[in-house]
Amino acid sequence: MRLKAPGAPRPWRVWHNVGGGDFHQIGQQYFEWFREGAHLTPSAHVLDMGCGAGRLAFPLAQYLGSKGGYTGFDLSERALGFARRHVRGPARFTFIKADVQSREYGGAGSKASGYRFPVEDDSIDAALAISLFSHLLPEDAAAYLKEAGRVLKPGGRLCLTGFLVDPRMSLDDAVLSLKPFRDGAWAADPREPERAIGYEQSAFEAWLDRAGLYFAEPVEAGHWSGPTRVGEFQDRIIVEKPVV
């Protein structure tokens, strides 16, 4: 018999998209970065791209007020089920199954590059994507950025984590060794690129430009690319849709 841990609910094993470490502690850390980086307010409408079991939804439920809103999408129905059962707050929380393909996470739907985010144009104040772009093929990453540009309000921000590669950098001593893959992308295993994938910054900037987005803050480099770096494992990236 499994004994239920005291305190806040924690997912047992919801595929492997829950992530390592303490579920709620890590969620709170990312929330604090998101709140500051996205200039979040309690009345904001938030889009959580690849929301998993709701690691960010839990702290957002404590922050967003009755005028706020949250939409999260993920391809794992088990993860979404956990979030639906346990996330509660004054804002309206909606968790949606994304029927998209993913060799890494088991999705068997349509190509991710054709996925339309389940929210209206110019309806989102702030979006986040934690450990999502590190598993997207380059054409999917470009399409997701374009969708983010569609749904964000002018002045809205997207906070995401991933791996940005400078081809001139030495990755011999990198914690995560990435190798050239294709289309400006690098992968830990080119045979299974979705396990861990990064993008050359020039390619990423071109995708941002086509999406109508731009870097809003300097990239906060993670320690994946060198043992001397400190902080988060993945790079932290904040982009914005300009006010016309």
Short mmCIF file of C-alpha atoms in Angstrom, two decimals:
data_model
loop_
_atom_site.label_atom_id
_atom_site.label_comp_id
_atom_site.label_asym_id
_atom_site.label_seq_id
_atom_site.Cartn_x
_atom_site.Cartn_y
_atom_site.Cartn_z
CA MET A 1 0.00 0.00 0.00
CA ARG A 2 1.27 3.49 -0.83
CA LEU A 3 1.26 5.94 2.04
CA LYS A 4 0.19 9.43 1.05
CA ALA A 5 2.79 12.08 1.86
CA PRO A 6 1.62 14.87 4.17
CA GLY A 7 1.13 18.42 2.94
CA ALA A 8 0.49 19.56 -0.61
CA PRO A 9 -0.36 16.84 -3.14
CA ARG A 10 2.50 15.53 -5.25
CA PRO A 11 2.28 13.44 -8.40
CA TRP A 12 3.66 9.94 -8.00
CA ARG A 13 4.80 9.06 -11.50
CA VAL A 14 3.18 11.02 -14.27
CA TRP A 15 5.24 9.97 -17.28
CA HIS A 16 8.59 11.70 -16.85
CA ASN A 17 7.47 15.25 -17.45
CA VAL A 18 7.11 16.02 -13.76
CA GLY A 19 10.85 16.65 -13.57
CA GLY A 20 13.32 15.93 -10.82
CA GLY A 21 13.62 17.56 -7.42
CA ASP A 22 10.91 18.76 -5.08
CA PHE A 23 7.78 19.35 -7.17
CA HIS A 24 6.40 22.32 -5.23
CA GLN A 25 9.70 23.91 -4.23
CA ILE A 26 10.92 24.03 -7.83
CA GLY A 27 7.52 25.27 -8.97
CA GLN A 28 7.73 28.12 -6.46
CA GLN A 29 11.22 29.07 -7.67
CA TYR A 30 10.12 29.20 -11.29
CA PHE A 31 7.00 31.13 -10.30
CA GLU A 32 9.06 33.84 -8.62
CA TRP A 33 11.19 34.20 -11.75
CA PHE A 34 8.06 34.26 -13.93
CA ARG A 35 6.29 36.83 -11.74
CA GLU A 36 9.23 39.22 -11.92
CA GLY A 37 10.28 38.56 -15.51
CA ALA A 38 6.78 38.77 -16.99
CA HIS A 39 5.68 41.73 -14.82
CA LEU A 40 2.85 39.52 -13.64
CA THR A 41 -0.23 40.91 -11.87
CA PRO A 42 -3.05 39.03 -10.08
CA SER A 43 -5.45 39.95 -12.91
CA ALA A 44 -3.24 38.48 -15.63
CA HIS A 45 -4.31 35.83 -18.11
CA VAL A 46 -1.55 33.22 -18.24
CA LEU A 47 -0.71 30.55 -20.80
CA ASP A 48 1.38 27.60 -19.55
CA MET A 49 2.91 25.79 -22.54
CA GLY A 50 3.67 22.18 -21.63
CA CYS A 51 2.16 22.57 -18.17
CA GLY A 52 2.65 18.93 -17.14
CA ALA A 53 1.11 18.11 -13.77
CA GLY A 54 0.73 21.77 -12.85
CA ARG A 55 4.06 22.53 -11.20
CA LEU A 56 3.60 26.24 -11.98
CA ALA A 57 -0.17 26.16 -11.71
CA PHE A 58 -0.03 25.49 -7.95
CA PRO A 59 1.77 28.73 -7.01
CA LEU A 60 -0.21 30.63 -9.66
CA ALA A 61 -3.42 29.44 -8.00
CA GLN A 62 -2.28 31.21 -4.84
CA TYR A 63 -1.38 34.39 -6.74
CA LEU A 64 -3.96 34.98 -9.46
CA GLY A 65 -7.18 36.67 -8.37
CA SER A 66 -10.76 36.28 -9.54
CA LYS A 67 -10.11 38.56 -12.53
CA GLY A 68 -7.14 36.46 -13.63
CA GLY A 69 -7.13 33.33 -15.75
CA TYR A 70 -4.91 30.36 -16.58
CA THR A 71 -4.79 27.98 -19.52
CA GLY A 72 -2.31 25.12 -19.57
CA PHE A 73 -1.80 22.54 -22.29
CA ASP A 74 0.16 19.31 -22.33
CA LEU A 75 0.12 16.01 -24.21
CA SER A 76 0.03 13.83 -21.05
CA GLU A 77 -3.57 13.17 -19.99
CA ARG A 78 -2.32 11.61 -16.74
CA ALA A 79 -0.40 14.77 -15.85
CA LEU A 80 -3.37 16.95 -16.74
CA GLY A 81 -5.67 14.76 -14.66
CA PHE A 82 -3.52 15.33 -11.58
CA ALA A 83 -3.58 19.10 -12.14
CA ARG A 84 -7.35 19.15 -12.68
CA ARG A 85 -7.94 17.26 -9.44
CA HIS A 86 -5.72 19.35 -7.22
CA VAL A 87 -5.21 22.91 -8.51
CA ARG A 88 -7.70 25.29 -6.92
CA GLY A 89 -7.81 29.07 -6.78
CA PRO A 90 -10.04 32.12 -7.31
CA ALA A 91 -8.99 32.41 -10.97
CA ARG A 92 -10.37 30.10 -13.63
CA PHE A 93 -7.94 27.25 -14.38
CA THR A 94 -8.26 25.27 -17.61
CA PHE A 95 -6.10 22.29 -18.54
CA ILE A 96 -6.23 21.11 -22.16
CA LYS A 97 -4.94 17.98 -23.86
CA ALA A 98 -2.69 18.81 -26.82
CA ASP A 99 -2.90 16.07 -29.43
CA VAL A 100 0.59 16.47 -30.86
CA GLN A 101 3.38 14.09 -31.77
CA SER A 102 6.40 13.58 -29.53
CA ARG A 103 8.79 10.62 -29.61
CA GLU A 104 10.11 11.64 -26.21
CA TYR A 105 6.78 12.09 -24.41
CA GLY A 106 4.57 9.63 -26.22
CA GLY A 107 2.26 11.97 -28.11
CA ALA A 108 0.66 10.36 -31.15
CA GLY A 109 -1.39 13.20 -32.63
CA SER A 110 -0.62 15.73 -35.35
CA LYS A 111 2.72 17.38 -35.94
CA ALA A 112 3.52 19.92 -33.25
CA SER A 113 4.42 22.49 -35.92
CA GLY A 114 0.72 22.65 -36.86
CA TYR A 115 -0.64 22.95 -33.32
CA ARG A 116 -2.78 26.02 -32.65
CA PHE A 117 -2.67 27.18 -29.05
CA PRO A 118 -6.11 26.92 -27.39
CA VAL A 119 -6.51 30.66 -26.76
CA GLU A 120 -7.55 33.66 -28.84
CA ASP A 121 -5.37 36.24 -30.58
CA ASP A 122 -3.99 38.97 -28.30
CA SER A 123 -5.58 37.41 -25.21
CA ILE A 124 -2.58 36.44 -23.06
CA ASP A 125 -0.73 38.80 -20.70
CA ALA A 126 2.07 36.38 -19.88
CA ALA A 127 3.15 32.95 -21.07
CA LEU A 128 5.67 30.45 -19.81
CA ALA A 129 7.33 27.35 -21.16
CA ILE A 130 9.50 25.49 -18.66
CA SER A 131 11.63 22.67 -20.10
CA LEU A 132 9.53 22.61 -23.27
CA PHE A 133 11.81 24.12 -25.91
CA SER A 134 14.57 21.74 -24.82
CA HIS A 135 12.47 18.94 -26.37
CA LEU A 136 11.11 20.59 -29.54
CA LEU A 137 12.41 19.97 -33.05
CA PRO A 138 13.50 23.23 -34.74
CA GLU A 139 10.40 23.50 -36.94
CA ASP A 140 8.21 22.97 -33.86
CA ALA A 141 10.10 25.55 -31.82
CA ALA A 142 9.71 28.11 -34.60
CA ALA A 143 5.98 27.34 -34.86
CA TYR A 144 5.46 27.60 -31.09
CA LEU A 145 7.17 30.99 -31.01
CA LYS A 146 4.94 32.14 -33.86
CA GLU A 147 1.88 30.97 -31.91
CA ALA A 148 3.15 32.79 -28.84
CA GLY A 149 3.40 35.94 -30.94
CA ARG A 150 -0.19 35.43 -32.05
CA VAL A 151 -1.74 34.99 -28.61
CA LEU A 152 0.27 37.48 -26.53
CA LYS A 153 -1.14 40.93 -26.01
CA PRO A 154 1.12 43.79 -27.13
CA GLY A 155 3.59 44.19 -24.29
CA GLY A 156 3.01 40.62 -23.16
CA ARG A 157 5.98 38.43 -22.29
CA LEU A 158 6.97 34.79 -22.66
CA CYS A 159 9.38 33.31 -20.13
CA LEU A 160 10.98 30.09 -21.31
CA THR A 161 13.91 27.81 -20.55
CA GLY A 162 16.08 25.98 -23.05
CA PHE A 163 19.57 25.70 -24.50
CA LEU A 164 20.98 28.47 -26.70
CA VAL A 165 24.17 27.46 -28.49
CA ASP A 166 26.99 29.65 -29.75
CA PRO A 167 28.78 27.52 -32.38
CA ARG A 168 32.06 29.08 -31.27
CA MET A 169 31.70 27.83 -27.69
CA SER A 170 33.63 24.79 -26.55
CA LEU A 171 31.33 22.06 -25.28
CA ASP A 172 34.12 19.60 -24.47
CA ASP A 173 33.62 20.12 -20.73
CA ALA A 174 29.90 20.85 -20.89
CA VAL A 175 27.59 19.21 -18.40
CA LEU A 176 25.31 18.51 -21.36
CA SER A 177 27.27 17.79 -24.51
CA LEU A 178 25.31 18.87 -27.58
CA LYS A 179 26.29 17.97 -31.15
CA PRO A 180 25.25 19.62 -34.44
CA PHE A 181 21.89 18.26 -35.60
CA ARG A 182 20.20 20.31 -38.33
CA ASP A 183 18.49 23.63 -39.11
CA GLY A 184 20.44 25.54 -36.47
CA ALA A 185 19.75 22.88 -33.86
CA TRP A 186 22.08 20.80 -31.68
CA ALA A 187 21.15 17.60 -29.85
CA ALA A 188 22.60 15.41 -27.11
CA ASP A 189 21.74 12.39 -29.27
CA PRO A 190 21.07 13.23 -32.95
CA ARG A 191 19.34 9.85 -33.30
CA GLU A 192 16.82 10.86 -30.60
CA PRO A 193 17.00 14.67 -30.73
CA GLU A 194 13.89 15.36 -28.67
CA ARG A 195 15.58 14.01 -25.55
CA ALA A 196 17.64 17.21 -25.27
CA ILE A 197 17.87 19.79 -28.03
CA GLY A 198 19.31 23.28 -28.28
CA TYR A 199 19.27 26.02 -30.89
CA GLU A 200 21.90 28.33 -32.27
CA GLN A 201 21.11 31.81 -31.02
CA SER A 202 21.11 33.23 -34.55
CA ALA A 203 18.43 30.71 -35.59
CA PHE A 204 16.39 31.43 -32.46
CA GLU A 205 16.59 35.17 -33.11
CA ALA A 206 15.35 34.62 -36.67
CA TRP A 207 12.37 32.64 -35.36
CA LEU A 208 11.62 35.41 -32.87
CA ASP A 209 11.72 38.01 -35.63
CA ARG A 210 9.25 36.04 -37.76
CA ALA A 211 7.01 35.64 -34.71
CA GLY A 212 7.01 39.38 -34.01
CA LEU A 213 8.90 38.93 -30.74
CA TYR A 214 12.21 40.16 -29.36
CA PHE A 215 14.55 39.52 -26.43
CA ALA A 216 13.20 41.62 -23.54
CA GLU A 217 16.05 40.83 -21.13
CA PRO A 218 19.60 39.50 -21.45
CA VAL A 219 19.65 35.70 -21.57
CA GLU A 220 20.49 34.18 -18.18
CA ALA A 221 22.92 31.41 -19.08
CA GLY A 222 22.45 28.07 -17.37
CA HIS A 223 25.22 25.81 -16.17
CA TRP A 224 24.54 23.11 -18.78
CA SER A 225 27.29 24.47 -21.03
CA GLY A 226 30.14 24.65 -18.53
CA PRO A 227 31.06 23.34 -15.08
CA THR A 228 32.13 26.79 -13.87
CA ARG A 229 28.70 28.35 -14.34
CA VAL A 230 26.22 28.52 -11.48
CA GLY A 231 22.47 28.89 -11.25
CA GLU A 232 19.83 27.04 -13.21
CA PHE A 233 20.65 24.15 -15.53
CA GLN A 234 18.86 25.53 -18.58
CA ASP A 235 19.17 29.04 -19.99
CA ARG A 236 16.44 31.42 -18.89
CA ILE A 237 15.02 33.49 -21.74
CA ILE A 238 12.45 36.31 -21.67
CA VAL A 239 10.90 37.61 -24.90
CA GLU A 240 8.23 40.21 -25.51
CA LYS A 241 5.64 41.19 -28.09
CA PRO A 242 6.18 44.90 -28.81
CA VAL A 243 3.56 47.54 -28.29
CA VAL A 244 2.74 48.97 -31.70
#
